[in-house]
mmCIF file of C-alpha atoms in Angstrom:
data_model
loop_
_atom_site.group_PDB
_atom_site.id
_atom_site.type_symbol
_atom_site.label_atom_id
_atom_site.label_comp_id
_atom_site.label_asym_id
_atom_site.label_seq_id
_atom_site.Cartn_x
_atom_site.Cartn_y
_atom_site.Cartn_z
ATOM 1 C CA MET P 1 76.954 74.960 114.369
ATOM 2 C CA PHE P 2 81.091 74.771 113.324
ATOM 3 C CA ASP P 3 80.633 72.558 110.681
ATOM 4 C CA ASN P 4 79.685 74.099 107.749
ATOM 5 C CA PRO P 5 80.945 77.479 106.038
ATOM 6 C CA SER P 6 79.047 79.876 106.866
ATOM 7 C CA LEU P 7 79.797 83.810 106.012
ATOM 8 C CA PHE P 8 77.970 85.150 108.363
ATOM 9 C CA ASN P 9 80.074 82.746 110.491
ATOM 10 C CA ARG P 10 82.894 83.963 110.516
ATOM 11 C CA LEU P 11 81.840 87.768 109.903
ATOM 12 C CA ALA P 12 80.770 87.331 113.359
ATOM 13 C CA ALA P 13 83.336 86.226 114.492
ATOM 14 C CA GLY P 14 86.113 88.207 112.965
ATOM 15 C CA LYS P 15 83.344 91.136 114.546
ATOM 16 C CA LEU P 16 84.260 89.931 118.149
ATOM 17 C CA VAL P 17 87.404 89.628 118.073
ATOM 18 C CA GLY P 18 88.074 92.652 116.452
ATOM 19 C CA LEU P 19 86.068 93.894 119.301
ATOM 20 C CA ILE P 20 87.814 91.855 121.911
ATOM 21 C CA VAL P 21 91.170 93.453 120.323
ATOM 22 C CA GLY P 22 89.853 97.696 120.146
ATOM 23 C CA LEU P 23 88.227 96.875 124.261
ATOM 24 C CA VAL P 24 92.318 95.752 125.035
ATOM 25 C CA PHE P 25 94.222 98.337 122.869
ATOM 26 C CA PHE P 26 91.356 100.950 124.909
ATOM 27 C CA PHE P 27 91.856 99.750 128.491
ATOM 28 C CA THR P 28 96.246 100.438 127.390
ATOM 29 C CA ILE P 29 96.441 102.969 125.709
ATOM 30 C CA PRO P 30 95.630 105.209 128.594
ATOM 31 C CA LEU P 31 97.791 102.452 130.595
ATOM 32 C CA VAL P 32 101.244 103.871 128.085
ATOM 33 C CA TRP P 33 100.788 106.805 126.650
ATOM 34 C CA PRO P 34 98.982 108.789 129.389
ATOM 35 C CA SER P 35 98.449 111.872 127.636
ATOM 36 C CA ALA P 36 96.486 109.802 124.656
ATOM 37 C CA GLU P 37 92.823 112.201 123.356
ATOM 38 C CA PRO P 38 89.863 110.088 124.260
ATOM 39 C CA THR P 39 89.256 109.607 120.438
ATOM 40 C CA LEU P 40 92.060 108.221 120.039
ATOM 41 C CA ARG P 41 90.729 105.577 121.966
ATOM 42 C CA TRP P 42 87.648 105.523 120.390
ATOM 43 C CA GLY P 43 88.406 105.014 116.931
ATOM 44 C CA VAL P 44 91.346 101.950 118.464
ATOM 45 C CA LEU P 45 87.821 100.247 119.560
ATOM 46 C CA LEU P 46 85.845 101.180 116.243
ATOM 47 C CA TRP P 47 88.722 100.267 114.155
ATOM 48 C CA TYR P 48 89.194 96.947 114.945
ATOM 49 C CA PRO P 49 85.627 95.743 114.269
ATOM 50 C CA LEU P 50 85.989 96.764 111.352
ATOM 51 C CA VAL P 51 89.548 94.900 110.323
ATOM 52 C CA GLY P 52 87.376 91.336 111.749
ATOM 53 C CA ALA P 53 84.350 92.003 108.844
ATOM 54 C CA VAL P 54 87.232 92.903 105.965
ATOM 55 C CA ILE P 55 88.618 90.088 106.858
ATOM 56 C CA GLY P 56 85.565 88.242 108.021
ATOM 57 C CA LEU P 57 84.528 89.227 104.121
ATOM 58 C CA VAL P 58 87.500 89.056 102.508
ATOM 59 C CA GLY P 59 87.649 84.985 103.298
ATOM 60 C CA ILE P 60 85.149 84.121 100.681
ATOM 61 C CA TYR P 61 88.734 84.063 97.414
ATOM 62 C CA ARG P 62 91.017 81.378 97.738
ATOM 63 C CA ARG P 63 92.865 82.652 95.440
ATOM 64 C CA HIS P 64 93.299 86.139 94.049
ATOM 65 C CA PRO P 65 90.324 87.521 91.445
ATOM 66 C CA VAL P 66 93.116 88.774 89.425
ATOM 67 C CA LEU P 67 96.188 87.822 89.884
ATOM 68 C CA GLN P 68 95.036 83.927 89.737
ATOM 69 C CA LEU P 69 97.596 83.243 92.523
ATOM 70 C CA PRO P 70 96.671 80.992 95.941
ATOM 71 C CA MET P 71 96.072 83.139 98.804
ATOM 72 C CA PRO P 72 95.279 80.544 102.237
ATOM 73 C CA TRP P 73 94.053 82.145 105.266
ATOM 74 C CA TRP P 74 97.421 82.874 106.521
ATOM 75 C CA VAL P 75 98.229 84.853 103.442
ATOM 76 C CA ARG P 76 95.185 86.722 103.273
ATOM 77 C CA ALA P 77 94.474 88.108 106.360
ATOM 78 C CA PRO P 78 97.562 89.278 106.750
ATOM 79 C CA LEU P 79 97.893 91.580 104.452
ATOM 80 C CA VAL P 80 94.506 93.400 104.914
ATOM 81 C CA GLY P 81 94.912 94.096 108.507
ATOM 82 C CA ALA P 82 98.153 95.754 108.004
ATOM 83 C CA TRP P 83 97.429 97.220 104.700
ATOM 84 C CA MET P 84 94.730 98.767 106.823
ATOM 85 C CA ASN P 85 96.310 99.812 109.617
ATOM 86 C CA PHE P 86 98.714 101.179 107.337
ATOM 87 C CA VAL P 87 95.728 103.029 105.581
ATOM 88 C CA LEU P 88 94.599 104.551 108.733
ATOM 89 C CA ALA P 89 98.167 105.708 109.771
ATOM 90 C CA PHE P 90 97.724 108.210 106.362
ATOM 91 C CA PHE P 91 94.232 109.895 108.833
ATOM 92 C CA CYS P 92 96.748 109.621 111.674
ATOM 93 C CA PHE P 93 100.287 110.579 111.253
ATOM 94 C CA PRO P 94 100.924 112.743 113.665
ATOM 95 C CA VAL P 95 99.475 111.305 116.956
ATOM 96 C CA LEU P 96 100.794 107.873 115.420
ATOM 97 C CA VAL P 97 103.660 109.607 115.591
ATOM 98 C CA ALA P 98 104.184 110.907 118.146
ATOM 99 C CA LEU P 99 102.890 107.553 119.774
ATOM 100 C CA TYR P 100 106.045 106.157 119.177
ATOM 101 C CA GLN P 101 108.526 108.521 119.864
ATOM 102 C CA ASP P 102 106.935 108.504 123.814
ATOM 103 C CA LEU P 103 107.156 105.430 124.043
ATOM 104 C CA TRP P 104 110.393 105.423 122.039
ATOM 105 C CA PRO P 105 112.463 108.452 121.640
ATOM 106 C CA SER P 106 114.998 106.881 119.279
ATOM 107 C CA LEU P 107 112.061 105.645 116.438
ATOM 108 C CA PRO P 108 113.274 108.060 113.603
ATOM 109 C CA ALA P 109 109.458 109.357 112.225
ATOM 110 C CA TRP P 110 108.765 107.450 108.678
ATOM 111 C CA ALA P 111 108.882 104.176 111.243
ATOM 112 C CA ALA P 112 106.105 104.799 112.582
ATOM 113 C CA PRO P 113 103.288 103.802 110.256
ATOM 114 C CA LEU P 114 104.608 100.831 109.094
ATOM 115 C CA LEU P 115 104.647 99.169 112.959
ATOM 116 C CA LEU P 116 101.312 100.265 112.794
ATOM 117 C CA ALA P 117 101.635 98.113 109.751
ATOM 118 C CA LEU P 118 103.299 95.134 111.276
ATOM 119 C CA GLU P 119 100.441 95.123 114.105
ATOM 120 C CA GLY P 120 97.377 95.078 111.960
ATOM 121 C CA ALA P 121 99.449 91.970 109.927
ATOM 122 C CA VAL P 122 99.377 90.096 113.868
ATOM 123 C CA VAL P 123 96.166 91.288 114.637
ATOM 124 C CA GLY P 124 95.235 90.103 110.669
ATOM 125 C CA ALA P 125 96.711 86.839 111.524
ATOM 126 C CA ILE P 126 94.290 86.066 114.393
ATOM 127 C CA ILE P 127 91.536 86.989 113.471
ATOM 128 C CA GLY P 128 91.967 85.312 109.773
ATOM 129 C CA ALA P 129 93.001 81.820 112.130
ATOM 130 C CA ILE P 130 89.589 82.093 114.510
ATOM 131 C CA ALA P 131 87.484 82.798 111.649
ATOM 132 C CA THR P 132 88.296 80.274 109.311
ATOM 133 C CA HIS P 133 88.137 78.226 112.050
ATOM 134 C CA VAL P 134 84.256 79.126 113.344
ATOM 135 C CA GLY P 135 83.011 79.940 109.229
ATOM 136 C CA GLY P 136 85.331 78.344 107.084
ATOM 137 C CA ASP P 137 87.034 79.875 103.750
ATOM 138 C CA GLY P 138 86.509 80.280 99.719
ATOM 139 C CA PRO P 139 83.208 80.467 98.284
ATOM 140 C CA GLU P 140 80.676 77.645 99.769
ATOM 141 C CA THR P 141 80.820 80.739 102.580
ATOM 142 C CA VAL P 142 78.761 81.759 100.233
ATOM 143 C CA THR P 143 76.766 78.592 99.044
ATOM 144 C CA ALA P 144 76.578 77.247 102.586
ATOM 145 C CA ASP P 145 73.932 80.088 103.578
ATOM 146 C CA GLN P 146 71.871 80.462 100.597
ATOM 147 C CA ALA P 147 71.192 77.236 100.744
ATOM 148 C CA ALA P 148 70.118 77.207 105.130
ATOM 149 C CA PRO P 149 65.810 77.616 105.050
#
């Protein structure tokens, strides 16, 4: 199953690991922040499978498409995870600041998006490592799926 590179396997592994991470956050958010809105918990639960799917899809590139720089999985996956979480910070900035201010009162408000991006980089690295192990990487993942009967 894991011998041949496969985009389907990359996507499935990325979404499964993202779902596991989302479930971990879904159940730990009330322990850390009891006054959290239920929509925050559900949003996090649904967010990380999307991050996993995007990391799985981006895995077909070994080089940056425009700059032609090499992008191994350990650069590509944390970068995508950090970027997606940084963009998420624009949508939930007030909630994010309130969460981090409750956890660490001395933390300035501008640090909240950076901490979320750091979290995304760590989660992205985990998702990227597992997705690459399960489904391979590079353009072979697409051609192998097309050649299958």
